[in-house]
Coordinates of C-alpha atoms and ligand atoms in Angstrom, one line a residue:
M1 CA -10.8 7.2 -0.7
Q2 CA -9.6 7.7 3.7
K3 CA -7.3 10.2 4.1
N4 CA -4.6 9.3 6.1
R5 CA -3.5 13.0 6.8
T6 CA -2.9 12.2 10.7
A7 CA 1.0 12.4 9.9
P8 CA 3.6 15.1 10.1
A9 CA 3.1 18.1 7.7
A10 CA 1.9 16.3 6.2
S11 CA -22.5 10.2 -21.4
P12 CA -25.0 9.1 -22.4
R13 CA -22.4 8.0 -25.3
A14 CA -21.2 5.8 -23.8
L15 CA -24.7 3.5 -25.0
G16 CA -24.6 5.3 -28.2
R17 CA -20.6 5.5 -29.3
S18 CA -18.9 1.8 -30.1
L19 CA -16.4 0.4 -32.0
S20 CA -17.1 -0.7 -35.3
R21 CA -17.4 -4.7 -36.0
F22 CA -14.5 -4.9 -37.2
S23 CA -11.7 -3.1 -35.6
A24 CA -13.5 -4.5 -32.4
C25 CA -12.5 -7.8 -34.3
L26 CA -8.7 -7.0 -34.7
L27 CA -8.7 -5.5 -31.6
A28 CA -10.1 -9.0 -29.8
A29 CA -7.5 -10.7 -31.9
W30 CA -4.6 -8.2 -30.8
S31 CA -5.3 -7.7 -26.6
I32 CA -5.8 -12.6 -27.3
A33 CA -2.0 -12.3 -28.4
W34 CA -0.6 -9.8 -25.6
A35 CA -3.0 -12.0 -22.9
D36 CA -0.5 -14.9 -22.7
E37 CA 2.9 -13.7 -23.8
P38 CA 5.0 -14.5 -21.0
R39 CA 7.8 -11.8 -19.4
G40 CA 11.6 -12.2 -20.1
A41 CA 13.1 -15.3 -19.7
A42 CA 10.9 -18.5 -18.7
P43 CA 12.5 -19.3 -14.9
A44 CA 13.0 -22.6 -14.2
G45 CA 12.0 -25.6 -11.6
A46 CA 9.2 -24.2 -8.8
A47 CA 9.9 -21.1 -10.2
A48 CA 8.0 -22.3 -13.7
A49 CA 5.2 -23.5 -12.1
A50 CA 4.8 -20.4 -10.2
H51 CA 4.4 -19.2 -13.7
A52 CA 1.2 -21.2 -14.1
D53 CA -0.6 -18.4 -11.8
P54 CA -2.6 -16.1 -13.5
W55 CA -0.3 -12.6 -14.2
W56 CA -1.4 -10.7 -11.4
K57 CA -1.2 -13.2 -8.0
H58 CA 2.5 -11.8 -8.3
A59 CA 2.3 -8.6 -10.3
V60 CA 4.0 -4.7 -9.2
I61 CA 1.3 -2.8 -10.6
Y62 CA 2.8 1.3 -11.2
E63 CA 0.2 3.7 -10.6
I64 CA 0.1 6.9 -12.9
Y65 CA -1.5 10.0 -10.9
P66 CA -1.5 11.3 -15.5
R67 CA -1.4 14.9 -14.4
S68 CA 1.4 14.6 -12.6
F69 CA 3.6 11.9 -14.6
Q70 CA 5.1 13.6 -17.7
D71 CA 4.0 16.4 -19.8
S72 CA 4.7 15.6 -23.4
N73 CA 3.4 19.6 -25.5
G74 CA 4.2 21.9 -22.7
D75 CA 1.4 22.9 -21.1
G76 CA 2.2 21.7 -17.5
I77 CA 0.1 18.9 -17.5
G78 CA 1.2 15.2 -17.6
D79 CA -0.5 13.2 -20.3
L80 CA -0.6 10.5 -22.2
N81 CA 1.9 10.8 -24.9
G82 CA 4.2 11.3 -21.9
I83 CA 3.5 8.4 -20.5
A84 CA 4.0 6.6 -23.5
Q85 CA 8.2 8.3 -22.6
R86 CA 8.5 6.8 -19.8
L87 CA 7.7 3.0 -20.4
D88 CA 11.9 2.5 -20.9
Y89 CA 11.8 3.1 -17.4
L90 CA 8.8 1.6 -15.9
E91 CA 10.3 -2.0 -18.3
A92 CA 13.3 -1.6 -16.7
L93 CA 12.0 -0.4 -13.2
G94 CA 10.5 -4.3 -13.1
V95 CA 6.6 -3.2 -13.2
D96 CA 3.9 -5.7 -14.9
A97 CA 1.0 -3.3 -14.9
I98 CA 0.5 0.4 -14.8
W99 CA -3.4 1.8 -12.8
I100 CA -3.6 5.1 -15.2
A101 CA -6.1 7.2 -13.0
P102 CA -9.0 9.0 -14.7
M103 CA -8.2 10.4 -18.1
Y104 CA -11.4 11.2 -19.5
P105 CA -13.1 13.4 -20.6
S106 CA -13.4 15.5 -17.3
P107 CA -14.9 19.3 -16.0
Q108 CA -11.2 18.4 -13.3
V109 CA -13.1 19.3 -9.8
D110 CA -12.1 16.2 -8.6
F111 CA -9.0 16.3 -11.0
G112 CA -10.5 13.4 -13.0
Y113 CA -12.9 11.2 -11.1
D114 CA -15.9 14.2 -12.1
I115 CA -16.5 11.8 -15.4
S116 CA -18.3 13.3 -18.0
D117 CA -18.0 10.9 -20.8
Y118 CA -16.2 7.7 -20.3
Q119 CA -15.6 6.8 -23.3
N120 CA -13.2 8.9 -24.5
V121 CA -9.9 10.9 -23.6
D122 CA -9.6 14.7 -22.2
P123 CA -8.0 16.6 -24.4
Q124 CA -5.7 17.4 -21.4
Y125 CA -4.3 14.3 -21.7
G126 CA -4.9 13.7 -25.0
T127 CA -6.8 11.6 -27.7
L128 CA -8.4 8.2 -28.0
A129 CA -5.6 7.5 -31.1
D130 CA -2.9 9.1 -28.4
F131 CA -4.6 6.0 -25.6
D132 CA -4.4 3.3 -28.7
R133 CA -1.3 3.7 -29.1
L134 CA 0.3 4.2 -26.1
L135 CA -1.7 0.5 -25.4
K136 CA 0.3 -0.6 -27.9
Q137 CA 3.8 1.2 -26.6
A138 CA 3.5 -0.7 -23.3
R139 CA 2.7 -4.3 -24.7
A140 CA 5.8 -3.8 -25.8
H141 CA 7.0 -2.9 -23.6
H142 CA 5.2 -5.8 -21.2
I143 CA 3.6 -3.8 -19.2
R144 CA -0.4 -4.2 -19.0
V145 CA -2.8 -1.7 -18.6
L146 CA -5.7 -1.0 -15.9
L147 CA -7.7 1.9 -15.9
D148 CA -9.7 3.7 -13.2
M149 CA -13.7 3.1 -13.8
V150 CA -15.3 5.4 -11.4
L151 CA -18.4 3.9 -11.0
N152 CA -20.2 5.4 -7.4
H153 CA -20.5 8.7 -9.0
T154 CA -20.1 10.7 -12.1
S155 CA -19.5 15.0 -13.3
D156 CA -23.1 16.7 -12.1
R157 CA -21.6 17.9 -16.2
H158 CA -22.5 14.2 -17.1
P159 CA -25.2 14.7 -19.9
W160 CA -27.0 11.6 -17.9
F161 CA -27.0 14.4 -15.2
V162 CA -28.2 17.6 -17.2
E163 CA -31.1 15.4 -18.3
A164 CA -32.0 13.7 -15.0
A165 CA -31.9 17.2 -13.1
S166 CA -34.1 18.9 -16.1
S167 CA -36.9 17.2 -15.2
R168 CA -38.5 14.4 -12.8
T169 CA -40.0 12.6 -15.4
A170 CA -36.8 13.1 -17.5
S171 CA -36.0 9.7 -18.8
R172 CA -32.8 9.7 -17.1
H173 CA -33.6 10.9 -13.5
D174 CA -33.7 7.8 -12.0
F175 CA -29.5 7.3 -12.8
Y176 CA -29.0 9.6 -9.7
V177 CA -30.6 9.4 -6.4
W178 CA -33.5 11.4 -5.3
D179 CA -35.4 12.3 -2.8
D180 CA -38.2 15.3 -1.5
G181 CA -36.0 16.0 1.7
K182 CA -37.9 17.3 5.1
R183 CA -40.7 19.6 4.4
G184 CA -42.2 21.8 6.9
A185 CA -45.4 24.2 6.3
G186 CA -44.1 26.4 4.1
A187 CA -40.4 26.3 4.3
K188 CA -38.1 25.1 3.2
P189 CA -37.2 21.6 2.2
L190 CA -34.3 20.2 4.1
P191 CA -31.6 17.1 3.6
P192 CA -33.8 13.8 4.0
N193 CA -31.2 12.5 7.0
N194 CA -28.1 14.0 8.7
W195 CA -25.4 12.2 6.3
V196 CA -22.6 14.5 5.0
S197 CA -20.2 14.2 2.5
L198 CA -16.8 12.8 2.4
F199 CA -15.7 16.2 1.4
G200 CA -17.4 17.5 3.4
G201 CA -21.4 19.4 3.9
S202 CA -24.5 17.9 3.4
A203 CA -24.4 15.2 1.1
W204 CA -28.1 16.4 0.1
Q205 CA -28.0 18.6 -3.0
Y206 CA -31.0 20.9 -3.9
V207 CA -32.3 21.2 -7.6
P208 CA -35.2 23.7 -7.5
A209 CA -35.9 22.2 -10.8
V210 CA -37.1 19.0 -10.0
D211 CA -37.3 19.9 -6.3
Q212 CA -35.2 17.4 -5.3
F213 CA -32.0 16.9 -3.4
Y214 CA -29.5 14.1 -4.9
Y215 CA -27.4 12.4 -3.0
H216 CA -23.4 13.2 -3.0
K217 CA -21.2 10.9 -1.4
F218 CA -18.2 13.1 -2.9
Y219 CA -18.4 16.6 -4.2
R220 CA -21.3 18.2 -4.9
Q221 CA -20.7 18.3 -8.6
Q222 CA -20.3 14.3 -8.2
P223 CA -23.7 13.0 -7.9
D224 CA -24.0 9.4 -7.4
L225 CA -25.2 6.8 -9.4
N226 CA -29.0 4.8 -8.7
W227 CA -27.2 1.2 -8.7
R228 CA -30.9 -0.4 -8.2
N229 CA -31.8 1.3 -11.0
P230 CA -30.6 -1.8 -13.9
K231 CA -30.0 0.5 -16.1
V232 CA -27.3 2.7 -14.8
E233 CA -25.4 -1.1 -14.7
Q234 CA -26.0 -1.5 -18.0
A235 CA -24.9 1.7 -19.2
M236 CA -21.9 1.5 -17.1
F237 CA -20.6 -2.3 -18.3
G238 CA -20.9 -1.2 -21.5
A239 CA -18.7 1.7 -20.6
M240 CA -16.2 -1.1 -19.0
R241 CA -16.5 -3.0 -22.3
F242 CA -15.7 -0.5 -24.1
W243 CA -12.2 -0.5 -22.8
L244 CA -11.6 -3.7 -22.2
D245 CA -12.5 -3.9 -26.4
R246 CA -9.6 -1.5 -27.3
G247 CA -7.2 -3.6 -25.1
V248 CA -7.2 -2.7 -21.8
T249 CA -6.3 -5.6 -18.7
G250 CA -8.5 -3.9 -16.1
F251 CA -9.9 -1.4 -13.8
R252 CA -9.1 0.1 -11.0
L253 CA -12.4 0.2 -9.4
D254 CA -13.1 4.0 -7.5
A255 CA -15.0 3.6 -4.3
I256 CA -16.3 0.7 -5.0
T257 CA -17.6 -0.1 -1.6
T258 CA -20.0 3.1 -1.8
L259 CA -22.0 1.6 -4.5
F260 CA -25.3 1.3 -2.4
E261 CA -27.1 3.5 0.1
D262 CA -29.8 2.1 2.5
P263 CA -33.3 2.3 0.7
Q264 CA -34.5 4.3 4.0
L265 CA -31.9 6.2 4.0
R266 CA -32.1 6.3 7.8
D267 CA -29.1 8.7 9.7
E268 CA -26.6 7.0 10.0
P269 CA -24.9 7.2 14.0
A270 CA -22.8 9.9 15.5
L271 CA -19.7 9.3 16.6
G272 CA -19.2 12.0 18.4
G273 CA -16.4 15.0 17.9
T274 CA -16.1 16.5 14.3
N275 CA -13.9 15.9 11.4
A276 CA -10.8 18.3 10.0
Q277 CA -13.9 19.6 7.1
G278 CA -15.8 20.5 10.5
D279 CA -19.2 18.1 10.2
P280 CA -20.6 15.3 13.0
N281 CA -17.9 12.1 12.7
L282 CA -20.6 9.2 12.0
K283 CA -20.3 5.5 11.1
N284 CA -21.2 4.6 7.4
T285 CA -23.8 1.6 8.4
Y286 CA -25.9 2.9 5.7
T287 CA -23.3 4.5 2.6
D288 CA -20.8 2.1 3.1
N289 CA -20.0 -1.1 2.3
L290 CA -23.9 -2.7 2.1
P291 CA -24.4 -5.9 0.6
E292 CA -26.6 -5.5 -2.8
V293 CA -22.5 -3.9 -4.1
H294 CA -21.5 -8.0 -4.2
D295 CA -24.5 -8.8 -6.7
V296 CA -22.7 -6.0 -9.1
I297 CA -19.3 -7.5 -8.2
R298 CA -19.7 -11.1 -9.4
R299 CA -21.9 -9.8 -12.6
M300 CA -18.6 -7.6 -13.5
R301 CA -16.3 -10.7 -12.9
A302 CA -18.1 -12.5 -15.2
M303 CA -18.4 -10.0 -18.0
I304 CA -14.9 -9.4 -17.4
D305 CA -14.1 -13.6 -17.4
S306 CA -16.0 -13.6 -20.9
Y307 CA -12.4 -11.7 -22.0
S308 CA -9.4 -13.8 -22.7
G309 CA -6.2 -13.0 -21.3
G310 CA -5.9 -12.6 -18.0
R311 CA -8.1 -9.3 -17.0
L312 CA -8.2 -7.8 -14.0
L313 CA -10.6 -6.2 -11.4
V314 CA -8.5 -4.1 -8.4
G315 CA -10.5 -2.4 -6.0
E316 CA -10.8 0.7 -3.6
T317 CA -11.4 -1.3 -0.6
Y318 CA -10.0 1.0 2.6
V319 CA -12.1 -1.5 5.1
P320 CA -11.5 -1.3 9.0
N321 CA -10.0 -5.5 9.5
T322 CA -8.5 -7.9 6.9
S323 CA -11.1 -9.9 7.4
D324 CA -13.4 -7.8 6.4
L325 CA -11.5 -7.9 2.7
D326 CA -12.6 -11.0 1.9
P327 CA -16.3 -10.6 1.0
W328 CA -14.3 -8.5 -2.0
Y329 CA -12.5 -11.2 -3.1
G330 CA -16.1 -13.7 -3.0
G331 CA -15.4 -15.4 0.1
A332 CA -14.0 -18.9 -0.4
K333 CA -15.5 -18.9 -4.4
R334 CA -13.3 -16.3 -5.2
D335 CA -15.9 -14.5 -7.3
E336 CA -15.5 -11.3 -7.1
L337 CA -12.7 -8.6 -7.2
Q338 CA -9.6 -10.9 -7.4
L339 CA -7.3 -7.9 -6.1
P340 CA -9.4 -6.1 -3.4
M341 CA -6.0 -3.0 -1.7
D342 CA -5.2 -4.2 1.7
T343 CA -4.4 -1.1 2.9
L344 CA -3.9 -2.2 6.2
V345 CA -0.9 -3.0 5.8
G346 CA 0.4 -0.3 4.3
L347 CA -1.6 2.8 5.2
G348 CA -1.2 3.2 9.0
N349 CA 1.6 5.7 10.5
K350 CA 3.2 3.9 13.0
L351 CA 6.5 1.4 12.1
D352 CA 5.5 -0.5 14.2
A353 CA 7.1 -5.1 13.5
A354 CA 3.9 -6.6 16.4
L355 CA 1.8 -4.9 13.6
F356 CA 3.0 -5.4 10.8
R357 CA 3.7 -9.0 12.1
Q358 CA -0.1 -9.8 13.1
R359 CA -1.5 -7.7 9.9
L360 CA 0.5 -10.1 7.6
M361 CA -0.6 -13.0 9.2
E362 CA -3.8 -12.3 9.0
A363 CA -4.1 -11.7 5.3
E364 CA -2.1 -15.2 5.6
T365 CA -5.4 -17.0 7.2
E366 CA -8.5 -14.7 6.8
L367 CA -9.1 -14.2 2.8
H368 CA -9.4 -18.6 1.9
G369 CA -6.1 -18.4 0.9
S370 CA -6.6 -15.5 -2.2
Q371 CA -3.6 -13.4 -2.7
P372 CA -2.9 -10.3 -0.7
L373 CA -2.6 -6.6 -3.0
L374 CA -0.3 -4.4 -0.2
V375 CA -0.4 -0.8 -0.7
F376 CA 1.1 1.5 1.6
D377 CA 0.8 4.9 -1.2
N378 CA -1.2 6.2 -3.2
H379 CA -2.7 10.2 -4.5
D380 CA -4.9 10.3 -1.5
N381 CA -2.4 9.6 1.4
I382 CA 0.5 11.5 2.7
R383 CA 3.5 9.4 0.7
S384 CA 5.0 6.9 3.5
W385 CA 8.2 8.5 3.1
D386 CA 6.5 10.9 5.5
R387 CA 4.8 8.9 7.4
F388 CA 6.7 6.3 8.8
G389 CA 10.2 8.6 8.4
D390 CA 11.5 9.9 11.7
G391 CA 13.5 12.5 10.6
G392 CA 16.5 11.5 10.7
H393 CA 16.5 7.6 9.1
N394 CA 14.0 8.1 6.1
D395 CA 16.3 6.6 3.7
R396 CA 16.7 3.2 5.1
I397 CA 13.0 3.3 6.8
A398 CA 11.4 4.0 3.2
R399 CA 14.2 0.6 2.3
I400 CA 12.6 -1.6 4.8
V401 CA 8.6 -0.4 3.3
A402 CA 10.0 -1.5 0.0
A403 CA 10.9 -4.7 1.2
L404 CA 8.2 -5.3 3.0
L405 CA 6.3 -4.4 -0.5
L406 CA 8.1 -6.5 -2.1
T407 CA 9.1 -9.9 -0.9
S408 CA 5.8 -10.4 1.4
H409 CA 3.0 -12.9 0.0
G410 CA 1.0 -10.9 -2.8
A411 CA 0.6 -8.6 -5.2
A412 CA 2.4 -5.2 -4.8
L413 CA 1.3 -1.2 -5.6
I414 CA 3.7 1.2 -6.4
Y415 CA 1.9 4.6 -7.2
Q416 CA 4.4 6.8 -8.9
G417 CA 7.9 9.0 -7.2
E418 CA 7.3 6.0 -4.1
E419 CA 10.3 4.1 -6.1
I420 CA 12.8 7.4 -5.8
G421 CA 11.7 9.0 -2.3
Q422 CA 9.6 11.7 -3.1
R423 CA 8.3 13.4 -0.5
T424 CA 4.9 15.2 0.6
V425 CA 5.2 18.8 -0.7
T426 CA 2.0 20.1 1.0
P427 CA 1.3 23.9 -0.1
T428 CA 1.7 26.3 2.8
R429 CA -0.7 29.0 2.1
V430 CA -4.5 28.6 1.3
E431 CA -4.5 30.5 -1.9
D432 CA -1.6 27.8 -4.0
V433 CA -4.3 24.5 -3.1
Q434 CA -5.7 22.8 -6.4
D435 CA -7.5 20.2 -4.2
P436 CA -11.2 21.3 -3.4
I437 CA -11.1 19.9 0.2
G438 CA -7.6 21.6 0.9
K439 CA -9.6 24.9 0.3
T440 CA -12.6 24.1 2.7
G441 CA -10.2 22.2 5.5
W442 CA -7.6 24.8 5.5
P443 CA -5.7 24.4 7.9
K444 CA -7.0 20.8 9.5
D445 CA -7.1 19.4 5.9
K446 CA -4.9 20.9 3.9
G447 CA -5.9 18.7 0.6
R448 CA -4.2 16.1 -0.8
D449 CA -1.3 18.3 -3.6
G450 CA 1.2 17.2 -1.5
E451 CA 1.1 13.7 -2.5
R452 CA 0.3 14.6 -6.3
T453 CA 3.8 16.4 -6.7
P454 CA 5.6 16.4 -10.5
M455 CA 7.5 13.1 -10.9
Q456 CA 11.0 14.3 -9.8
W457 CA 13.2 12.5 -13.5
D458 CA 16.7 14.9 -13.6
I459 CA 17.6 18.3 -13.9
S460 CA 17.9 19.2 -16.8
N461 CA 15.4 22.2 -16.0
A462 CA 13.7 23.4 -13.1
Q463 CA 10.4 21.5 -13.7
A464 CA 12.7 18.4 -12.8
G465 CA 12.5 16.9 -16.6
F466 CA 8.3 16.9 -15.7
S467 CA 7.9 19.9 -17.7
T468 CA 9.4 22.7 -20.0
S469 CA 6.3 24.8 -18.9
A470 CA 7.9 26.9 -15.9
H471 CA 4.2 27.0 -15.1
T472 CA 3.4 23.1 -13.5
W473 CA -0.1 22.6 -12.3
L474 CA 1.5 22.0 -9.0
P475 CA 4.8 23.1 -8.5
V476 CA 7.8 20.9 -8.5
P477 CA 9.6 20.2 -5.3
P478 CA 13.3 22.2 -4.9
D479 CA 14.5 18.5 -3.6
Y480 CA 14.7 17.4 -7.5
R481 CA 18.1 18.4 -7.8
T482 CA 18.8 15.3 -5.1
V483 CA 15.7 13.3 -5.3
N484 CA 15.2 12.1 -9.5
V485 CA 15.2 9.0 -11.6
R486 CA 18.5 10.5 -13.0
T487 CA 20.6 11.2 -10.3
E488 CA 19.4 7.9 -8.5
S489 CA 19.8 5.6 -11.6
A490 CA 23.2 6.2 -11.5
D491 CA 23.6 5.8 -8.1
P492 CA 24.0 1.5 -7.6
E493 CA 23.0 2.4 -3.5
S494 CA 19.8 4.5 -4.2
L495 CA 16.9 3.6 -2.6
L496 CA 15.9 3.4 -6.7
N497 CA 18.2 0.7 -7.5
W498 CA 17.3 -1.0 -3.8
H499 CA 13.5 -1.3 -5.2
K500 CA 14.7 -2.6 -8.6
R501 CA 16.8 -5.4 -7.1
L502 CA 14.2 -6.0 -4.9
I503 CA 11.4 -6.8 -8.2
A504 CA 14.4 -8.4 -9.7
L505 CA 14.4 -10.4 -6.9
R506 CA 10.5 -11.0 -6.3
R507 CA 10.4 -11.9 -10.2
S508 CA 12.9 -14.1 -10.3
N509 CA 13.0 -16.4 -7.1
A510 CA 10.3 -19.5 -6.1
A511 CA 10.1 -17.9 -2.5
L512 CA 9.2 -14.9 -2.8
R513 CA 6.8 -15.7 -5.4
N514 CA 5.3 -18.7 -4.4
G515 CA 6.4 -19.5 -1.5
R516 CA 4.6 -19.4 2.0
T517 CA 4.9 -17.4 4.9
V518 CA 6.5 -18.3 8.0
M519 CA 7.3 -15.9 10.6
L520 CA 10.3 -15.9 12.6
D521 CA 11.7 -14.7 15.8
Q522 CA 8.2 -13.5 17.1
P523 CA 8.1 -12.3 20.3
N524 CA 10.5 -9.3 19.0
A525 CA 9.0 -6.4 18.6
S526 CA 11.4 -4.5 17.1
V527 CA 12.3 -6.3 14.5
L528 CA 9.9 -7.9 11.9
T529 CA 11.3 -11.3 10.9
Y530 CA 9.4 -13.8 8.3
A531 CA 10.9 -16.6 6.1
R532 CA 9.0 -17.4 2.5
V533 CA 10.1 -20.7 1.6
A534 CA 9.1 -22.3 -2.1
P535 CA 7.2 -25.7 -1.9
G536 CA 9.9 -27.4 -3.3
G537 CA 11.7 -26.0 -0.6
E538 CA 14.0 -22.7 -1.4
T539 CA 13.9 -20.3 1.6
I540 CA 14.3 -16.8 1.9
V541 CA 14.9 -15.0 5.2
V542 CA 13.5 -11.1 5.3
S543 CA 15.2 -9.7 8.4
L544 CA 13.9 -5.7 9.1
N545 CA 14.4 -3.9 11.9
M546 CA 11.8 -1.1 13.1
S547 CA 13.7 0.7 15.6
G548 CA 16.7 2.9 16.1
K549 CA 18.3 0.8 17.8
E550 CA 20.2 -1.7 16.5
Q551 CA 18.4 -5.0 17.8
S552 CA 19.5 -8.9 16.9
V553 CA 17.7 -11.6 15.5
S554 CA 17.2 -14.7 16.8
L555 CA 16.3 -16.7 13.7
G556 CA 14.9 -19.8 15.4
A557 CA 14.8 -22.1 12.1
R558 CA 15.3 -25.3 13.2
A559 CA 12.2 -25.1 15.5
A560 CA 10.6 -23.1 12.2
G561 CA 10.8 -26.5 10.6
L562 CA 13.6 -24.5 8.3
A563 CA 16.1 -26.5 6.5
G564 CA 20.2 -24.9 5.4
T565 CA 22.8 -24.0 7.5
R566 CA 24.1 -20.6 6.2
C567 CA 22.1 -17.4 5.3
R568 CA 24.0 -15.6 2.4
T569 CA 23.0 -12.2 2.2
L570 CA 21.1 -10.8 -1.1
L571 CA 20.4 -7.6 0.1
S572 CA 21.1 -5.2 2.6
S573 CA 20.5 -2.1 3.9
P574 CA 22.9 -0.9 5.0
A575 CA 24.8 -2.6 2.0
G576 CA 27.4 -4.6 3.4
L577 CA 25.4 -7.4 6.8
E578 CA 26.6 -9.9 5.9
G579 CA 25.8 -13.4 5.7
R580 CA 25.2 -15.9 9.1
G581 CA 25.2 -19.5 10.3
I582 CA 21.4 -19.9 10.3
G583 CA 21.9 -20.9 14.4
E584 CA 23.6 -17.5 15.2
R585 CA 21.9 -14.5 16.2
I586 CA 22.1 -11.7 13.5
P587 CA 22.7 -8.2 14.6
L588 CA 20.6 -5.4 13.0
P589 CA 21.7 -2.1 13.1
P590 CA 19.0 0.8 13.3
F591 CA 16.5 0.8 10.9
G592 CA 18.0 -2.3 8.7
A593 CA 17.3 -4.3 6.5
W594 CA 18.0 -8.2 5.2
V595 CA 17.4 -10.0 2.5
A596 CA 19.3 -13.4 2.5
A597 CA 19.0 -16.9 1.1
V598 CA 19.3 -20.0 3.2
E599 CA 21.6 -22.6 1.9
Ligands
NOJ1 C1 -11.0 7.5 -4.5 C2 -9.8 8.6 -5.6 O1 -8.7 7.8 -5.2 C3 -9.8 10.3 -4.4 O2 -8.9 10.8 -5.6 C4 -11.3 9.9 -5.9 O3 -11.4 11.8 -5.1 C5 -12.8 10.3 -4.8 N1 -11.9 8.5 -4.8 C6 -13.5 10.0 -5.1 O4 -14.0 9.0 -6.2

């Protein structure tokens, strides 16, 4: 997890429990049928050829943070039946798959990312039967389901850890990363090295019962698994199979870059200064991106591929450069993750045409032709509305972000609420904070509550239709009266309908699905303009004015080898931007966005 907070206010049961042979066969047959079912009417021509691609290449994946999506039982917390109630909405929006953040049994220290049983559903969110029903209903809505798989660590309340921490000779002791620490004569043992937790403090926790420290990259309640122990891989792959056998399409792999640590436990090099939690800034040479992880991923990919139906691995891959994403695909072999997340394009703070141009081109040239997955928003980062917004043109800027996400080459990820322009609503009092890092880091780091507030559905009650309880786990922002799904559905010019139109266009248009990307008007520092050119020649031009001033664009279409004479507007923000001859200069209002077909 990388926290982008520089913007303004901004069971061991896994092994034992398995499906009966009979039900496993039924579910396998069911998932095969699902696998090859096309969504909607098949497009003609080149678009039909593109349909031969695996479904995920052009997918729109929608992240659901289940606690905040829809509460069906009035306890103020979202749940699985709530998600099922909103499938009509998701289908109408046009999403191909939902990624559900962890809904497994958990003490909820990290709101589900601390799992105590990998093969069940937390009672807060429902039951396994609810989950199976949701899968079935999602299928009926042509929506695939991806689960969040947390492989780096478990909860400290997971029976594996409880056993591991009870004695050095416990059979599962070696499921976790232990060290004796530094010992002086008679002194209290000290952590073995300078590693710090991403969530604050030393990454080592002493356990008197075993007189050792365990390593935790995240909260103390999230001990890291020891992936050098083959039994860990066996157990975790078993947990993944449990869900694959039930019919889930795949997983978003949490914190996947941090699976391994340096066996010599060398100190991380210091970078100078301290972070928001008051810890020294360190390089992550020995705790992140260790090469051993790729062997695990290759075996995992082979396991996934042994299932029919286009199963998918998405990775939480925060890396410093686009080229660093390539190994996560398996380089030229492409035998690792199908879609490591490219957060480099989206998680910045500055609407910078030159930077976006460079990053998009890197994704074209540095990934061995693999498919990018662009990400702007998620449950860990200040929403793009607030990161890129200038305070005066946020709605137009949100349309630019959506256009970039949905017209550039690759799969796209939308985080719940992004499509209606939900804001980051950060707590103003420490006593209201739910996210533990917001409590320990206050006021420098106010935590992630701001981007996790409930989904704003309608104005039917003071909870925006999210819940019938007056006490929702996080407060519903007051702007729900105007920023909500129902109101925006009724307004043809709303941000929600802008997203819907972009998704529909991307689905039906061969150039947007599979066309190569040609950058146009490259010296322009204010406007990002590119063409997507289908193999058959069909061309779409996208021009995004990332400045607060009117700009004019010279497409240079002839020099770029584009055929055609006129650009016909397909979508524009503000509405009504006219089409132009291909050689004419194109005027674009401040923060204007224009999508046109070349004819
Ligand atoms: C990344 C998840 O997105 C974040 O919410 C979580 O706290 C960490 N991984 C630890 O699991």
